[in-house]
Amino acid sequence: MEILPISLKLQQQRCLIVGGGHIAYRKAILLVKAGAILDVIAPVIEDQLKTLVEQSQGAFYLKEFADTDLDHAYRLVIAATNNAAVNQRVFEQAERRNLLVNSVDDIPNCRFMMPAIIDRSPLLISVASNGASPVLSRQLRTQIEMLVPHGMGKLAEFSGEWRSRVKAQISNPDERRVFWEELYLSPLKEQVFHGNLEIANQMMAQALSEWTAPKGEVYLVGAGPGDPELLTLKALRLMQQADVVIYDRLVSPPILELCRRDAEKVYVGKARSNHSVPQEGINALLVEYAQSGKRVCRLKGGDPFIFGRGGEEIQELFASGVSFQVVPGITAASGCAAYAGIPLTHRDYAQSVRFLTGHLKEGSPELPWNELVYENQTLVLYMGLVGLEHICQQLIVHGQRPDMPVALISKGTTPEQKVVVGTLSDIASKVAEYHIHAPTLTIIGEVVNLREQLKWNERG
Ligand SMILES: C[S@@+](CC[C@H](N)C(=O)[O-])C[C@H]1O[C@@H](n2cnc3c(N)ncnc32)[C@H](O)[C@@H]1O
């Protein structure tokens, strides 16, 4: 993050704009709206700008900018002339005095930038791109404008009026957050939007008098294979609601970013042979957090019920009387196959698909080899990288064609996705050659050949 968005209180603060034209006027509107006392310096000043200055109780000076103009106690300065040299001088002089300074459309000469604003006062949303693309920021602003009802401002104001009463009655900050969240999901919101404040106040008083501390709960959430856009809507909602997020190694950083910012994040990641928190410890942790009243998001890669030990975790919750919800995710097989352009079934090549774990149990995978050797079946191997050579050999020994196509998909659906295609007889040797690392999914079957026509995603 190269810039930090903050919100400035400018009521009755003296600010300066150097420049008297239309650009200066546009900036002046915002400063005056925020309650600033505005001074303007320029040899020529548009009439509408002069009027604004007068409204704000500020002063205008019909003159060229001089360095000493900044010796007055200004909170912030905006250089908005059409002369780059003057703007730069304003910037340099302001920097010397540690004043916040903005040169319009001149990022190198800015200490602060003005974001695109969605105004639902007292609620404000700002969009900034550090000058990389003001057009994109504005486009995003338009999209947000359409998403955020105008009544949101009223709702923020209404909330502000009740804030201290709510705080007095519900002293625990976590519980208070749940109270507000539930309230914003209730019909009260619509009443405020429509200006029915009497009804809204009654509803609020009732909600407050009936409030009881929430019980903890666990959301077992599938985070999908890596691309954040593959999250379900429900996953996203619960991730943003949870007080604690307990996550695995396979949960990608961009997905973790989407969790509630101030939620406690607990990493219990497992590398293949390096269990940083043993499964029993994870189960106990879930119970402990939920019993202390927290809403816990247990975030797992892919789908929690497919080679994810999600079943064991909720058995423990059930035994301890903790309530839970399960949110399925896109499993690696679906995600990786789709992003690699390999349909797992196809009328001409595979009428069934089998998900298998290649995880070694005491040294070698025990798989029902005879059941796996069918021409029209796709095999999908999870956790199979280490045992790959042995698995391919065993399939051949049990009658599979050595030239049966195989695809390795590493870090599927992420920007680092890699796909390597071979056959049962040569794929194991390609692992080192192509620097394939975990997590990797293996797809075995005739459908792999379809990738040549169907690969739509150029990664890998
Ligand atoms: C412990 S299993 C968890 C599977 C997960 N519950 C799911 O439904 O995808 C881990 C294995 O899933 C596969 N896997 C998960 N995410 C993957 C990805 N983005 N790319 C390739 N393989 C992945 C790999 O085979 C990895 O070893």
XYZ file of C-alpha atoms and ligand atoms in Angstrom:
487
model
C 0.000 0.000 0.000
C 1.745 3.159 -1.157
C -0.777 5.651 0.177
C -2.935 5.762 3.277
C -6.503 6.998 2.845
C -7.529 9.151 5.804
C -10.509 11.443 6.435
C -9.721 15.052 7.265
C -11.894 17.245 9.465
C -11.667 20.671 7.878
C -14.462 22.603 9.590
C -13.200 26.119 10.339
C -9.719 25.208 9.154
C -7.957 27.731 6.941
C -6.986 26.240 3.580
C -5.425 27.790 0.476
C -5.927 27.302 -3.228
C -3.405 28.863 -5.576
C -5.170 29.394 -8.899
C -8.340 31.147 -9.938
C -9.775 29.147 -12.849
C -12.193 26.305 -13.274
C -9.931 23.588 -11.867
C -9.410 25.650 -8.744
C -13.170 26.162 -8.511
C -13.843 22.385 -8.632
C -11.475 21.779 -5.743
C -12.888 24.781 -3.870
C -16.384 23.288 -3.957
C -15.142 20.229 -2.050
C -13.175 22.189 0.533
C -16.080 24.522 1.230
C -18.498 21.576 1.412
C -16.209 20.147 4.096
C -16.495 23.407 6.064
C -13.050 24.882 5.380
C -12.287 28.587 5.460
C -10.893 29.089 1.986
C -8.311 31.590 0.782
C -7.487 31.878 -2.913
C -4.474 33.515 -4.549
C -4.359 34.249 -8.291
C -3.960 37.287 -10.535
C -7.402 36.551 -12.027
C -10.180 34.747 -10.148
C -13.480 33.499 -11.622
C -16.539 35.152 -10.115
C -18.113 31.895 -8.907
C -14.874 31.065 -7.078
C -14.860 34.474 -5.404
C -18.424 33.834 -4.231
C -17.412 30.516 -2.715
C -14.474 32.130 -0.918
C -16.784 34.735 0.565
C -19.285 32.071 1.641
C -16.522 30.265 3.503
C -15.454 33.457 5.337
C -12.088 33.311 3.583
C -10.249 35.899 1.508
C -9.038 36.152 -2.067
C -5.873 37.922 -3.190
C -5.571 39.117 -6.798
C -1.815 38.638 -7.136
C 0.936 36.219 -8.160
C 1.889 33.519 -5.663
C 4.828 34.391 -3.386
C 6.701 31.874 -1.223
C 5.872 33.816 1.914
C 2.120 33.309 1.246
C 2.509 29.933 2.911
C 3.752 31.453 6.153
C 0.123 31.789 7.260
C -1.133 28.838 9.282
C -2.800 26.821 6.518
C -3.979 23.235 7.135
C -3.595 22.342 3.510
C -2.722 23.847 0.184
C -3.839 23.067 -3.339
C -1.862 24.223 -6.358
C -4.365 24.538 -9.196
C -2.822 27.008 -11.650
C -2.236 26.240 -15.335
C 1.462 26.948 -14.859
C 3.454 23.817 -13.947
C 6.397 25.856 -12.611
C 4.142 27.767 -10.190
C 2.460 24.555 -9.045
C 5.849 23.014 -8.397
C 6.977 26.025 -6.388
C 3.832 25.841 -4.279
C 4.581 22.170 -3.673
C 8.207 22.782 -2.679
C 7.355 25.650 -0.362
C 4.566 23.633 1.265
C 6.868 20.657 1.764
C 9.394 22.907 3.517
C 6.708 23.889 5.980
C 5.251 20.353 6.363
C 1.929 21.482 4.931
C -0.342 18.970 3.243
C -0.164 19.853 -0.447
C -1.854 18.722 -3.637
C -0.939 19.803 -7.157
C -3.876 19.039 -9.390
C -3.158 16.212 -11.869
C 0.539 16.224 -10.973
C 1.182 13.212 -8.744
C 4.953 13.747 -8.207
C 4.094 17.152 -6.726
C 1.470 15.869 -4.314
C 1.714 14.975 -0.667
C -1.953 14.010 -0.739
C -4.389 13.163 -3.519
C -8.130 13.771 -3.722
C -9.971 10.457 -4.125
C -13.157 9.935 -6.115
C -15.962 10.312 -3.561
C -19.327 8.655 -3.082
C -21.144 11.050 -0.779
C -23.823 9.629 1.476
C -23.001 12.013 4.300
C -22.212 11.301 7.024
C -21.163 8.149 5.207
C -18.385 8.735 2.672
C -16.736 6.229 0.386
C -13.550 7.189 -1.386
C -11.754 5.471 -4.228
C -8.087 6.188 -4.873
C -5.562 4.749 -7.306
C -2.439 6.709 -6.308
C -2.673 8.485 -9.634
C -2.367 5.229 -11.591
C -5.794 5.582 -13.160
C -8.172 8.379 -12.175
C -10.526 7.172 -14.934
C -10.736 3.722 -13.372
C -11.375 5.272 -9.942
C -14.181 7.353 -11.369
C -15.669 4.354 -13.162
C -15.594 2.389 -9.945
C -17.200 5.306 -8.173
C -20.067 5.213 -10.670
C -20.545 1.504 -10.021
C -20.526 2.011 -6.244
C -22.933 4.956 -6.606
C -25.414 2.537 -8.153
C -24.897 -0.049 -5.411
C -25.194 2.180 -2.350
C -28.720 3.483 -1.802
C -29.043 7.182 -1.029
C -30.752 6.238 2.233
C -27.407 4.964 3.557
C -26.575 8.479 4.689
C -29.780 8.604 6.733
C -28.974 5.211 8.196
C -25.507 6.374 9.241
C -27.020 9.470 10.837
C -29.675 7.406 12.614
C -26.994 5.045 13.922
C -24.952 7.979 15.174
C -27.911 9.162 17.244
C -28.236 5.765 18.935
C -24.553 4.978 19.212
C -23.933 6.092 22.787
C -27.108 4.407 24.101
C -26.132 1.136 22.428
C -22.631 1.449 23.849
C -23.987 2.052 27.348
C -26.194 -1.030 27.218
C -23.891 -3.470 25.381
C -20.424 -2.943 26.785
C -18.669 -5.815 25.004
C -17.389 -4.481 21.625
C -17.749 -7.870 19.848
C -21.350 -8.196 21.009
C -22.039 -4.630 20.010
C -20.774 -5.324 16.520
C -23.138 -8.311 16.232
C -26.009 -6.122 17.432
C -25.376 -3.531 14.713
C -24.817 -6.166 12.028
C -28.096 -7.876 12.814
C -29.854 -4.556 12.930
C -28.607 -3.585 9.471
C -29.973 -6.872 8.128
C -33.374 -6.282 9.727
C -36.406 -4.403 8.279
C -35.391 -1.356 10.343
C -33.036 -0.324 7.567
C -35.891 0.087 5.082
C -37.841 2.186 7.575
C -34.914 4.572 7.893
C -34.422 4.668 4.107
C -38.047 5.713 3.731
C -37.797 8.339 6.448
C -40.182 6.515 8.864
C -38.054 7.535 11.795
C -40.712 7.130 14.454
C -41.200 3.464 13.589
C -37.443 3.009 13.220
C -36.844 4.461 16.699
C -39.454 2.126 18.189
C -37.853 -0.855 16.456
C -34.460 0.189 17.702
C -35.639 0.583 21.303
C -37.260 -2.842 21.149
C -34.182 -4.510 19.615
C -32.039 -3.003 22.355
C -34.337 -4.067 25.190
C -34.597 -7.635 23.820
C -30.900 -8.041 23.132
C -29.161 -11.113 24.516
C -25.518 -11.995 24.039
C -24.995 -14.114 20.925
C -23.881 -17.710 21.105
C -20.720 -18.672 19.280
C -20.954 -20.527 16.011
C -18.593 -22.103 13.489
C -18.836 -21.641 9.736
C -16.974 -24.381 7.915
C -16.289 -22.614 4.642
C -14.797 -23.891 1.401
C -12.553 -21.188 -0.055
C -12.154 -22.816 -3.468
C -8.872 -23.595 -5.196
C -7.290 -20.120 -5.204
C -8.982 -17.594 -7.487
C -10.987 -15.317 -5.131
C -13.691 -14.923 -7.767
C -14.530 -18.591 -7.291
C -15.790 -17.975 -3.759
C -19.513 -18.420 -3.228
C -21.588 -15.431 -2.127
C -22.344 -17.187 1.143
C -18.665 -17.870 1.795
C -17.888 -14.192 1.294
C -20.708 -13.062 3.566
C -19.636 -15.332 6.421
C -15.951 -14.486 5.948
C -16.844 -10.835 6.427
C -18.974 -11.543 9.450
C -16.683 -13.833 11.460
C -14.770 -12.593 14.508
C -12.067 -15.235 14.074
C -10.741 -16.847 10.895
C -8.899 -20.147 11.236
C -7.269 -20.928 7.916
C -5.140 -23.455 6.096
C -2.054 -23.302 3.915
C -4.186 -23.718 0.797
C -6.183 -20.546 1.397
C -4.641 -18.015 -0.983
C -3.600 -14.556 0.330
C -6.089 -12.658 -1.900
C -8.882 -14.745 -0.370
C -7.681 -14.027 3.140
C -7.724 -10.326 2.254
C -11.490 -10.600 1.793
C -12.078 -11.618 5.421
C -13.164 -8.997 7.878
C -10.133 -6.774 8.338
C -10.197 -6.691 12.129
C -11.007 -10.391 12.574
C -8.423 -12.429 14.479
C -6.592 -14.609 11.910
C -5.193 -17.928 13.097
C -2.974 -19.952 10.770
C -3.153 -23.694 11.311
C -1.712 -24.561 7.913
C -0.596 -27.989 7.031
C 2.210 -28.767 4.650
C 2.241 -32.443 3.676
C 4.452 -33.730 6.457
C 4.575 -30.631 8.599
C 1.338 -30.315 10.523
C 1.798 -26.954 12.229
C -1.282 -27.528 14.425
C -2.364 -31.174 14.736
C -5.943 -31.971 13.705
C -7.036 -32.538 17.329
C -5.620 -29.118 18.200
C -7.625 -27.499 15.389
C -10.816 -29.237 16.516
C -10.247 -28.094 20.107
C -9.512 -24.529 18.947
C -12.794 -24.316 17.050
C -14.737 -25.470 20.088
C -12.875 -23.115 22.406
C -13.455 -20.010 20.288
C -17.119 -20.823 19.649
C -17.762 -21.497 23.332
C -16.347 -18.082 24.179
C -19.138 -16.570 22.024
C -17.119 -15.925 18.850
C -18.299 -16.441 15.290
C -15.570 -18.566 13.836
C -14.884 -19.004 10.139
C -12.990 -22.228 9.548
C -11.655 -21.486 6.090
C -10.380 -24.415 4.061
C -9.009 -24.698 0.533
C -11.383 -26.170 -2.051
C -14.387 -27.924 -0.580
C -14.277 -28.798 3.126
C -15.819 -32.230 2.562
C -13.427 -33.350 -0.153
C -10.144 -34.540 1.338
C -10.459 -31.673 3.750
C -11.147 -33.373 7.096
C -14.108 -31.045 7.451
C -16.229 -33.973 8.582
C -13.954 -34.636 11.544
C -14.045 -31.006 12.594
C -17.808 -30.780 12.665
C -18.128 -34.153 14.432
C -16.170 -32.566 17.257
C -18.400 -29.479 17.186
C -21.488 -31.667 17.247
C -20.122 -33.599 20.235
C -19.476 -30.337 22.082
C -22.899 -28.870 21.300
C -21.492 -26.010 19.193
C -23.718 -24.923 16.313
C -22.220 -24.828 12.841
C -22.930 -24.267 9.155
C -21.142 -25.808 6.196
C -20.520 -23.848 3.015
C -19.321 -25.909 0.080
C -16.501 -24.602 -2.082
C -15.281 -25.334 -5.567
C -13.035 -28.336 -5.165
C -9.592 -28.411 -6.787
C -10.769 -31.012 -9.318
C -13.480 -28.716 -10.712
C -11.449 -25.521 -10.497
C -8.197 -26.885 -11.933
C -9.919 -28.872 -14.673
C -11.941 -25.842 -15.768
C -8.946 -23.487 -15.778
C -6.803 -26.041 -17.628
C -9.449 -26.664 -20.304
C -9.944 -30.339 -19.406
C -13.594 -31.437 -19.030
C -13.619 -34.201 -16.440
C -16.364 -36.064 -18.294
C -17.169 -36.091 -21.979
C -19.658 -38.298 -23.811
C -16.972 -39.615 -26.152
C -14.164 -40.188 -23.649
C -15.282 -40.535 -20.030
C -18.617 -41.434 -18.507
C -17.384 -41.409 -14.924
C -14.874 -39.558 -12.818
C -13.185 -40.686 -9.628
C -11.535 -38.498 -7.005
C -8.653 -40.243 -5.232
C -6.129 -39.320 -2.614
C -2.523 -40.137 -3.304
C -1.542 -39.274 0.247
C 0.954 -41.903 1.362
C -0.131 -43.990 4.290
C 2.977 -45.406 5.905
C 5.027 -45.169 2.769
C 2.730 -46.311 -0.057
C -0.743 -45.438 -1.270
C -3.287 -48.194 -0.915
C -5.571 -47.712 -3.872
C -8.008 -50.212 -5.398
C -5.877 -50.530 -8.541
C -8.169 -52.939 -10.429
C -11.108 -50.533 -10.125
C -9.036 -47.713 -11.568
C -8.073 -49.318 -14.830
C -11.002 -48.412 -17.074
C -10.738 -46.826 -20.466
C -13.708 -44.458 -20.121
C -13.051 -43.165 -16.627
C -11.221 -40.030 -15.531
C -9.080 -40.252 -12.403
C -8.365 -37.166 -10.350
C -5.584 -37.518 -7.876
C -5.336 -35.151 -4.914
C -2.077 -34.960 -2.922
C -0.443 -37.284 -5.405
C 2.808 -35.522 -6.270
C 5.123 -37.462 -3.967
C 3.663 -40.863 -4.841
C 3.159 -40.063 -8.538
C 5.799 -42.379 -9.958
C 4.570 -45.324 -7.894
C 0.917 -44.649 -8.761
C 1.635 -44.469 -12.517
C 3.669 -47.692 -12.339
C 0.903 -49.496 -10.456
C -1.752 -48.410 -12.972
C 0.409 -49.790 -15.799
C 1.113 -53.007 -13.869
C -2.650 -53.445 -13.382
C -3.335 -53.116 -17.090
C -3.626 -49.434 -17.961
C -2.092 -48.270 -21.269
C 1.340 -46.659 -20.690
C 0.380 -43.916 -23.159
C -2.773 -42.934 -21.210
C -2.674 -39.085 -21.075
C -1.939 -37.382 -17.745
C -2.022 -33.705 -16.776
C -0.389 -32.103 -13.776
C -1.968 -28.815 -12.713
C -0.016 -26.918 -10.140
C -1.444 -23.920 -8.234
C -4.542 -24.190 -10.381
C -6.780 -21.124 -10.903
C -4.129 -18.767 -9.474
C -1.873 -16.456 -11.523
C 0.928 -19.042 -10.995
C -1.024 -21.916 -12.524
C 1.173 -24.370 -14.470
C -0.077 -27.267 -16.562
C 2.179 -30.070 -17.764
C 0.880 -32.879 -19.961
C 2.432 -36.312 -20.470
C 1.552 -39.985 -20.279
C 1.501 -42.554 -17.514
C 4.964 -43.660 -18.553
C 6.706 -40.265 -18.625
C 4.766 -37.814 -16.405
C 6.758 -38.549 -13.227
C 9.988 -37.518 -14.927
C 8.428 -34.182 -15.924
C 7.840 -33.065 -12.322
C 11.441 -32.014 -11.733
C 11.994 -30.943 -15.341
C 9.109 -28.427 -15.232
C 9.624 -27.411 -11.581
C 6.183 -28.580 -10.494
C 5.456 -27.958 -6.821
C 2.543 -28.527 -4.470
C -0.321 -28.026 -4.496
C -0.665 -30.093 -7.633
C -3.609 -32.026 -8.955
C -3.217 -34.938 -11.358
C -5.806 -35.794 -13.990
C -5.486 -39.153 -15.738
C -7.657 -40.056 -18.719
C -8.389 -39.553 -22.378
C -10.108 -36.220 -21.589
C -6.667 -34.683 -21.040
C -6.169 -34.622 -24.823
C -9.115 -32.218 -25.165
C -6.988 -29.526 -23.577
C -5.273 -28.855 -26.906
C -8.601 -27.577 -28.320
C -10.215 -26.280 -25.172
C -7.516 -24.441 -23.250
C -8.930 -20.970 -22.894
C -6.773 -19.787 -20.074
C -3.280 -19.099 -21.323
C -1.672 -19.687 -17.931
C 0.463 -22.779 -17.886
C -5.691 -31.718 1.563
S -6.263 -31.708 -0.087
C -7.519 -30.541 0.056
C -8.478 -30.563 -1.068
C -9.556 -29.511 -0.952
N -10.403 -29.749 0.168
C -10.387 -29.395 -2.231
O -11.580 -29.689 -2.201
O -9.825 -28.993 -3.245
C -4.955 -30.843 -0.847
C -4.732 -31.230 -2.298
O -5.697 -30.597 -3.124
C -5.127 -30.312 -4.372
N -5.231 -28.860 -4.577
C -5.870 -27.977 -3.802
N -5.824 -26.745 -4.338
C -5.153 -26.866 -5.486
C -4.754 -25.960 -6.512
N -5.072 -24.654 -6.449
N -4.055 -26.431 -7.566
C -3.751 -27.731 -7.647
N -4.081 -28.636 -6.723
C -4.777 -28.222 -5.656
C -3.687 -30.770 -4.347
O -3.644 -32.072 -4.859
C -3.418 -30.759 -2.852
O -2.357 -31.651 -2.526
